[in-house]
CSV table of C-alpha atoms in Angstrom, one decimal:
chain,number,residue,atom,x,y,z
A,4,MET,CA,0.5,33.5,-19.0
A,5,ALA,CA,-0.1,31.4,-16.0
A,6,HIS,CA,-3.6,30.6,-17.3
A,7,LEU,CA,-2.0,29.3,-20.5
A,8,CYS,CA,0.4,27.1,-18.6
A,9,MET,CA,-2.5,25.6,-16.6
A,10,GLN,CA,-4.3,24.4,-19.7
A,11,PRO,CA,-4.0,20.7,-20.7
A,12,VAL,CA,-2.9,21.6,-24.2
A,13,LYS,CA,0.5,21.9,-25.9
A,14,ILE,CA,1.8,25.4,-26.0
A,15,ASP,CA,4.9,27.0,-27.4
A,16,SER,CA,7.8,26.0,-25.2
A,17,LYS,CA,9.2,29.5,-25.6
A,18,LEU,CA,6.3,30.8,-23.4
A,19,VAL,CA,7.6,28.8,-20.4
A,20,GLU,CA,11.3,29.3,-21.0
A,21,GLU,CA,11.4,33.0,-20.0
A,22,ARG,CA,13.2,33.6,-16.7
A,23,PHE,CA,12.3,36.2,-14.2
A,24,TRP,CA,15.0,37.3,-11.8
A,25,ASN,CA,13.4,40.3,-10.2
A,26,ASP,CA,12.0,40.5,-6.7
A,27,GLU,CA,8.6,41.4,-8.0
A,28,PHE,CA,8.2,37.9,-9.6
A,29,LYS,CA,9.3,36.2,-6.4
A,30,GLU,CA,6.8,38.2,-4.3
A,31,THR,CA,4.0,37.6,-6.8
A,32,ARG,CA,4.8,33.9,-7.1
A,33,GLY,CA,4.6,33.5,-3.4
A,34,ARG,CA,1.3,35.3,-3.2
A,35,PHE,CA,-0.2,33.2,-6.0
A,36,ILE,CA,0.9,30.0,-4.3
A,37,ARG,CA,-0.6,31.1,-1.0
A,38,ASP,CA,-3.8,32.4,-2.5
A,39,ALA,CA,-4.3,29.3,-4.6
A,40,PHE,CA,-3.8,27.1,-1.6
A,41,MET,CA,-6.4,29.0,0.4
A,42,ALA,CA,-8.8,29.0,-2.5
A,43,GLY,CA,-8.5,25.2,-2.8
A,44,ARG,CA,-9.0,24.8,0.9
A,45,ALA,CA,-12.1,27.1,0.8
A,46,ALA,CA,-13.6,25.1,-2.1
A,47,TYR,CA,-12.9,21.8,-0.2
A,48,ASP,CA,-14.5,23.1,2.9
A,49,GLN,CA,-17.6,24.0,0.9
A,50,LEU,CA,-17.6,20.6,-0.7
A,51,ASN,CA,-17.1,18.8,2.6
A,52,ASN,CA,-19.8,20.8,4.4
A,53,LEU,CA,-22.4,20.3,1.7
A,54,ASN,CA,-25.5,18.5,2.5
A,55,THR,CA,-25.5,15.8,-0.1
A,56,GLU,CA,-29.2,15.3,0.4
A,57,SER,CA,-29.9,18.8,-0.8
A,58,TRP,CA,-31.5,19.3,-4.1
A,59,ILE,CA,-28.7,21.6,-5.3
A,60,ALA,CA,-25.9,19.1,-4.4
A,61,ASN,CA,-25.7,17.6,-7.9
A,62,ASP,CA,-25.3,21.1,-9.3
A,63,VAL,CA,-22.6,22.4,-7.0
A,64,ILE,CA,-20.5,19.4,-6.3
A,65,PRO,CA,-18.9,19.5,-9.8
A,66,LYS,CA,-18.3,23.2,-9.4
A,67,TYR,CA,-16.5,22.8,-6.1
A,68,ARG,CA,-14.3,19.9,-7.4
A,69,ALA,CA,-13.5,22.1,-10.5
A,70,ASP,CA,-12.5,24.9,-8.2
A,71,ILE,CA,-10.2,22.6,-6.2
A,72,ARG,CA,-8.6,21.4,-9.5
A,73,THR,CA,-8.1,25.0,-10.7
A,74,ALA,CA,-6.6,26.1,-7.4
A,75,LEU,CA,-4.1,23.2,-7.3
A,76,ARG,CA,-3.1,23.7,-11.0
A,77,THR,CA,-2.6,27.4,-10.3
A,78,LEU,CA,-0.4,26.5,-7.4
A,79,VAL,CA,1.7,24.0,-9.3
A,80,VAL,CA,2.5,26.2,-12.4
A,81,HIS,CA,4.2,28.6,-10.0
A,82,GLY,CA,6.4,25.8,-8.5
A,83,GLN,CA,9.7,27.1,-10.0
A,84,ASP,CA,11.7,29.9,-8.4
A,85,ASN,CA,12.2,32.0,-11.6
A,86,ARG,CA,9.7,30.9,-14.2
A,87,LEU,CA,6.3,29.4,-14.8
A,88,SER,CA,6.0,25.7,-15.5
A,89,ARG,CA,3.7,23.4,-17.3
A,90,PRO,CA,2.0,21.3,-14.6
A,91,ASP,CA,3.4,18.1,-16.1
A,92,ASP,CA,6.9,19.4,-16.1
A,93,GLU,CA,9.1,16.7,-14.4
A,94,ASP,CA,11.4,19.3,-13.0
A,95,LEU,CA,8.7,20.1,-10.5
A,96,ILE,CA,9.3,16.7,-8.9
A,97,TRP,CA,13.0,17.4,-8.1
A,98,ASP,CA,13.3,21.2,-8.2
A,99,GLY,CA,9.8,22.5,-7.5
A,100,ASP,CA,9.4,24.6,-4.4
A,101,LEU,CA,5.8,25.2,-3.3
A,102,ARG,CA,6.5,26.5,0.1
A,103,TRP,CA,4.6,29.6,1.1
A,104,ARG,CA,4.0,31.9,4.1
A,105,HIS,CA,1.1,33.8,5.5
A,106,SER,CA,0.9,37.5,4.7
A,107,ASP,CA,2.5,38.2,8.1
A,108,GLY,CA,5.4,36.0,7.4
A,109,ARG,CA,4.4,32.9,9.4
A,110,LYS,CA,5.0,29.5,8.0
A,111,PRO,CA,1.9,27.4,7.7
A,112,SER,CA,1.4,24.6,10.3
A,113,CYS,CA,1.1,21.0,9.4
A,114,GLU,CA,-2.6,21.2,10.4
A,115,GLU,CA,-3.3,23.7,7.6
A,116,PHE,CA,-2.5,20.9,5.1
A,117,ASP,CA,-5.1,18.5,6.7
A,118,TRP,CA,-7.6,19.4,4.0
A,119,LEU,CA,-5.3,18.2,1.3
A,120,VAL,CA,-4.7,14.9,3.1
A,121,ASP,CA,-8.5,14.4,3.5
A,122,TYR,CA,-9.0,15.3,-0.2
A,123,LEU,CA,-6.5,12.6,-1.3
A,124,ALA,CA,-8.1,10.1,1.0
A,125,GLY,CA,-11.6,11.0,-0.2
A,126,ASP,CA,-10.5,10.8,-3.8
A,127,ALA,CA,-9.8,7.1,-3.3
A,128,GLU,CA,-13.6,6.7,-3.3
A,129,HIS,CA,-14.6,9.4,-5.8
A,130,ARG,CA,-11.7,9.2,-8.3
A,131,THR,CA,-11.4,12.4,-10.2
A,132,ASP,CA,-8.3,12.4,-12.3
A,133,ASP,CA,-4.6,11.5,-12.1
A,134,GLU,CA,-3.6,15.1,-12.8
A,135,THR,CA,-5.4,16.5,-9.8
A,136,GLU,CA,-3.9,13.7,-7.6
A,137,GLY,CA,-0.5,14.6,-8.9
A,138,ASP,CA,-1.0,18.3,-8.2
A,139,ALA,CA,-2.2,17.5,-4.7
A,140,LEU,CA,0.9,15.4,-4.0
A,141,LEU,CA,3.1,18.2,-5.2
A,142,ALA,CA,1.3,20.7,-3.0
A,143,LEU,CA,1.7,18.4,0.0
A,144,SER,CA,5.5,18.2,-0.6
A,145,SER,CA,5.7,21.8,0.6
A,146,MET,CA,4.7,20.5,4.0
A,147,GLN,CA,8.2,19.2,4.4
A,148,GLY,CA,7.0,16.2,6.4
A,149,LEU,CA,4.2,13.7,6.8
A,150,GLY,CA,1.5,15.9,8.3
A,151,SER,CA,-0.1,16.6,11.6
A,152,SER,CA,-0.3,13.9,14.2
A,153,THR,CA,-4.0,13.3,13.5
A,154,LYS,CA,-3.6,13.0,9.7
A,155,GLN,CA,-0.2,11.4,9.4
A,156,GLN,CA,-1.5,7.8,9.1
A,157,SER,CA,-4.1,8.9,6.5
A,158,TYR,CA,-1.4,10.6,4.5
A,159,ILE,CA,0.8,7.6,4.6
A,160,SER,CA,-2.1,5.4,3.5
A,161,SER,CA,-2.8,7.7,0.6
A,162,LEU,CA,0.9,7.5,-0.5
A,163,ILE,CA,0.8,3.8,-0.3
A,164,ARG,CA,-2.3,3.8,-2.4
A,165,PHE,CA,-0.2,5.3,-5.2
A,166,ASP,CA,2.2,2.3,-4.9
A,167,LYS,CA,2.0,1.7,-8.6
A,168,VAL,CA,3.3,3.3,-11.6
A,169,SER,CA,0.7,5.8,-12.8
A,170,GLN,CA,1.0,8.1,-15.8
A,171,ASN,CA,0.2,11.7,-14.8
A,172,GLY,CA,1.2,13.6,-17.8
A,173,HIS,CA,4.9,12.8,-17.5
A,174,PHE,CA,4.8,12.0,-13.8
A,175,LEU,CA,5.6,8.6,-12.6
A,176,ILE,CA,3.8,8.5,-9.3
A,177,GLY,CA,5.8,5.7,-7.8
A,178,PHE,CA,9.0,7.4,-8.6
A,179,TYR,CA,7.7,10.6,-7.1
A,180,LEU,CA,6.7,8.9,-3.8
A,181,LEU,CA,10.3,7.8,-3.2
A,182,VAL,CA,11.4,11.4,-3.8
A,183,VAL,CA,8.9,12.5,-1.1
A,184,PHE,CA,10.4,10.0,1.3
A,185,TRP,CA,13.9,10.9,0.3
A,186,ARG,CA,13.3,14.6,1.0
A,187,ILE,CA,11.9,13.7,4.4
A,188,LYS,CA,14.9,11.5,5.2
A,189,SER,CA,17.5,13.9,3.9
A,190,SER,CA,16.0,16.7,6.1
A,191,GLY,CA,17.0,14.7,9.1
A,192,LYS,CA,13.5,13.4,10.0
A,193,ASP,CA,12.8,9.8,10.6
A,194,LEU,CA,10.3,8.0,8.4
A,195,PRO,CA,7.2,7.0,10.5
A,196,PHE,CA,7.3,3.4,9.3
A,197,SER,CA,9.9,0.6,9.0
A,198,PRO,CA,11.6,-0.1,5.7
A,199,THR,CA,10.8,-3.8,6.4
A,200,GLN,CA,7.1,-3.2,5.9
A,201,GLU,CA,5.7,-5.0,2.8
A,202,ASN,CA,4.2,-1.9,1.3
A,203,TRP,CA,7.5,-0.1,1.4
A,204,ARG,CA,9.3,-3.0,-0.1
A,205,SER,CA,6.8,-3.2,-2.9
A,206,LEU,CA,7.2,0.5,-3.6
A,207,VAL,CA,11.0,0.2,-3.9
A,208,LYS,CA,10.8,-2.9,-6.1
A,209,ASN,CA,8.1,-1.4,-8.4
A,210,THR,CA,10.3,1.7,-8.8
A,211,TRP,CA,13.3,-0.3,-10.0
A,212,GLU,CA,11.0,-2.3,-12.3
A,213,THR,CA,9.9,1.0,-13.8
A,214,LEU,CA,13.5,2.2,-14.3
A,215,GLU,CA,14.0,-1.0,-16.3
A,216,ILE,CA,11.2,-0.4,-18.8
A,217,VAL,CA,10.8,3.4,-19.2
A,218,THR,CA,12.8,5.8,-21.3
A,219,TRP,CA,15.1,7.7,-19.0
A,220,SER,CA,15.0,11.5,-18.8
A,221,ASP,CA,17.6,13.7,-17.2
A,222,ASN,CA,15.3,13.9,-14.1
A,223,ALA,CA,15.2,10.2,-13.8
A,224,ILE,CA,19.0,10.1,-14.0
A,225,ASP,CA,19.3,12.8,-11.3
A,226,GLY,CA,16.9,10.9,-9.1
A,227,ILE,CA,18.6,7.5,-9.2
A,228,PRO,CA,21.1,8.3,-6.3
A,229,ALA,CA,18.1,9.1,-4.1
A,230,ILE,CA,16.3,5.9,-5.1
A,231,VAL,CA,19.5,4.0,-4.2
A,232,THR,CA,19.8,5.7,-0.8
A,233,LEU,CA,16.2,4.7,0.1
A,234,THR,CA,16.7,1.2,-1.2
A,235,ARG,CA,19.7,0.8,1.1
A,236,LEU,CA,17.4,1.3,4.1
A,237,ASN,CA,16.3,-2.3,3.5
A,238,LEU,CA,20.0,-3.5,3.6
A,239,THR,CA,20.3,-2.4,7.2
A,240,ALA,CA,17.1,-4.1,8.3
A,241,SER,CA,17.4,-7.0,10.7
A,242,ASP,CA,17.9,-10.5,9.3
A,243,ASN,CA,14.3,-11.4,10.1
A,244,GLY,CA,12.8,-8.2,8.9
A,245,VAL,CA,13.0,-8.7,5.1
A,246,PRO,CA,12.6,-12.1,3.4
A,247,ARG,CA,15.7,-13.4,1.7
A,248,GLU,CA,13.8,-13.9,-1.5
A,249,TRP,CA,13.0,-10.1,-1.7
A,250,PHE,CA,16.7,-9.3,-1.9
A,251,THR,CA,17.2,-12.0,-4.6
A,252,ASP,CA,14.4,-10.6,-6.7
A,253,LEU,CA,15.5,-7.0,-6.2
A,254,ALA,CA,19.1,-7.9,-7.1
A,255,ALA,CA,18.0,-9.4,-10.4
A,256,ILE,CA,16.0,-6.2,-11.3
A,257,VAL,CA,18.8,-3.9,-10.3
A,258,HIS,CA,21.2,-5.9,-12.4
A,259,LYS,CA,18.9,-5.4,-15.4
A,260,VAL,CA,18.8,-1.7,-14.8
A,261,LEU,CA,22.6,-1.6,-14.5
A,262,VAL,CA,22.9,-3.4,-17.8
A,263,LYS,CA,20.4,-1.1,-19.5
A,264,SER,CA,22.2,2.0,-18.2
A,265,GLN,CA,25.5,0.8,-19.4
A,266,ARG,CA,24.1,-0.2,-22.8
A,267,GLU,CA,22.3,3.1,-23.3
A,268,GLN,CA,25.0,5.5,-22.2
A,269,ALA,CA,25.6,6.9,-25.7
A,270,THR,CA,21.9,7.4,-26.3
A,271,LEU,CA,21.5,9.2,-23.1
A,272,VAL,CA,24.4,11.5,-23.9
A,273,ASN,CA,22.9,12.1,-27.4
A,274,ASN,CA,19.7,13.1,-25.7
A,275,GLY,CA,21.4,15.9,-23.9
A,276,ILE,CA,22.0,14.2,-20.5
A,277,GLY,CA,25.4,15.1,-19.0
A,278,GLN,CA,28.1,12.4,-18.7
A,279,ALA,CA,28.8,13.4,-15.1
A,280,ALA,CA,25.2,12.7,-14.1
A,281,ILE,CA,25.2,9.4,-16.0
A,282,ASP,CA,28.5,8.4,-14.3
A,283,THR,CA,27.0,9.2,-10.8
A,284,ALA,CA,23.9,7.2,-11.6
A,285,LEU,CA,25.9,4.2,-12.9
A,286,SER,CA,28.2,4.3,-9.9
A,287,SER,CA,25.3,4.3,-7.4
A,288,ILE,CA,23.6,1.5,-9.2
A,289,GLN,CA,26.8,-0.6,-9.3
A,290,GLY,CA,27.4,0.0,-5.6
A,291,LEU,CA,23.9,-1.1,-4.7
A,292,HIS,CA,24.1,-4.2,-6.9
A,293,ASP,CA,27.4,-5.2,-5.2
A,294,ASP,CA,25.9,-4.6,-1.7
A,295,LEU,CA,22.8,-6.6,-2.6
A,296,GLY,CA,25.1,-9.5,-3.6
A,297,CYS,CA,26.9,-9.3,-0.3
A,298,VAL,CA,23.6,-9.3,1.6
A,299,ILE,CA,22.4,-12.4,-0.3
A,300,ASP,CA,25.7,-14.2,0.3
A,301,GLN,CA,25.4,-13.4,4.0
A,302,ARG,CA,21.8,-14.6,4.2
A,303,ASN,CA,22.6,-17.8,2.3
A,304,ALA,CA,25.6,-18.5,4.7
A,305,SER,CA,23.4,-17.9,7.7
A,306,GLN,CA,20.7,-20.2,6.3
A,307,ARG,CA,23.3,-23.0,5.8
A,308,VAL,CA,24.5,-22.6,9.3
A,309,HIS,CA,21.0,-22.7,10.6
A,310,ASN,CA,20.2,-25.9,8.6
A,311,ALA,CA,23.4,-27.6,9.7
């Protein structure tokens, strides 16, 4: 069953709709996630320690990379508490739980995820496929943070590298990244960078531009309040931290998203999205739009005083 879910082919949805509520599934699921994680790390270690000058390198490198892909895909399809998932299931972004423990009950340390951070950083040069990158990002979300002190900057750099909208099955990577940051922020941890940084502002702006052009799913609707929360981090930045023009451009994009969401309410309901979720999303977008307008007015007033 899990093997079928891992395949990049369309399978009968009934095969992944079955729910498992027994403790045996929970235990088996946790073991599969842990074993897949360890298998991926072992394959990466073999790949990383390989003498590329060796005559067998060209034969085994594809094998090790395939082993890593298989391990990550195995991990991801077990990302739901009570069922198996397709690896391109958008529910994994919001509801997936890939946390695991050692056989003795210990939680893994951040250092144990270093290999995944290195794998993503190295993939920038070797470019395998978007699916594997998406799987690796999901696996790293179980770390509940931004990694060990020695790898944190590398992880952030890898995240910023995905600062574009990229199709990974049904995954929108830029949208996912903000979810990662929202999870970190909502857990009470500080983000290790300032929201005034240009890369962060670009990620936020690109995500709103994506919301303007893509067809919304229920997962996108559910995620909008999180996107709004993270966007508001820029509103509290110092006057000199974020250019005035950025707020003006963003307000125009948010306005378009607001108009779209108001115009397409009936269609969203017809597609099975709950009215309560739509109302929450609309309210959060409207609130952000109003606040952006206030910030722009304040900035303009300050500029007029400065020029006087």
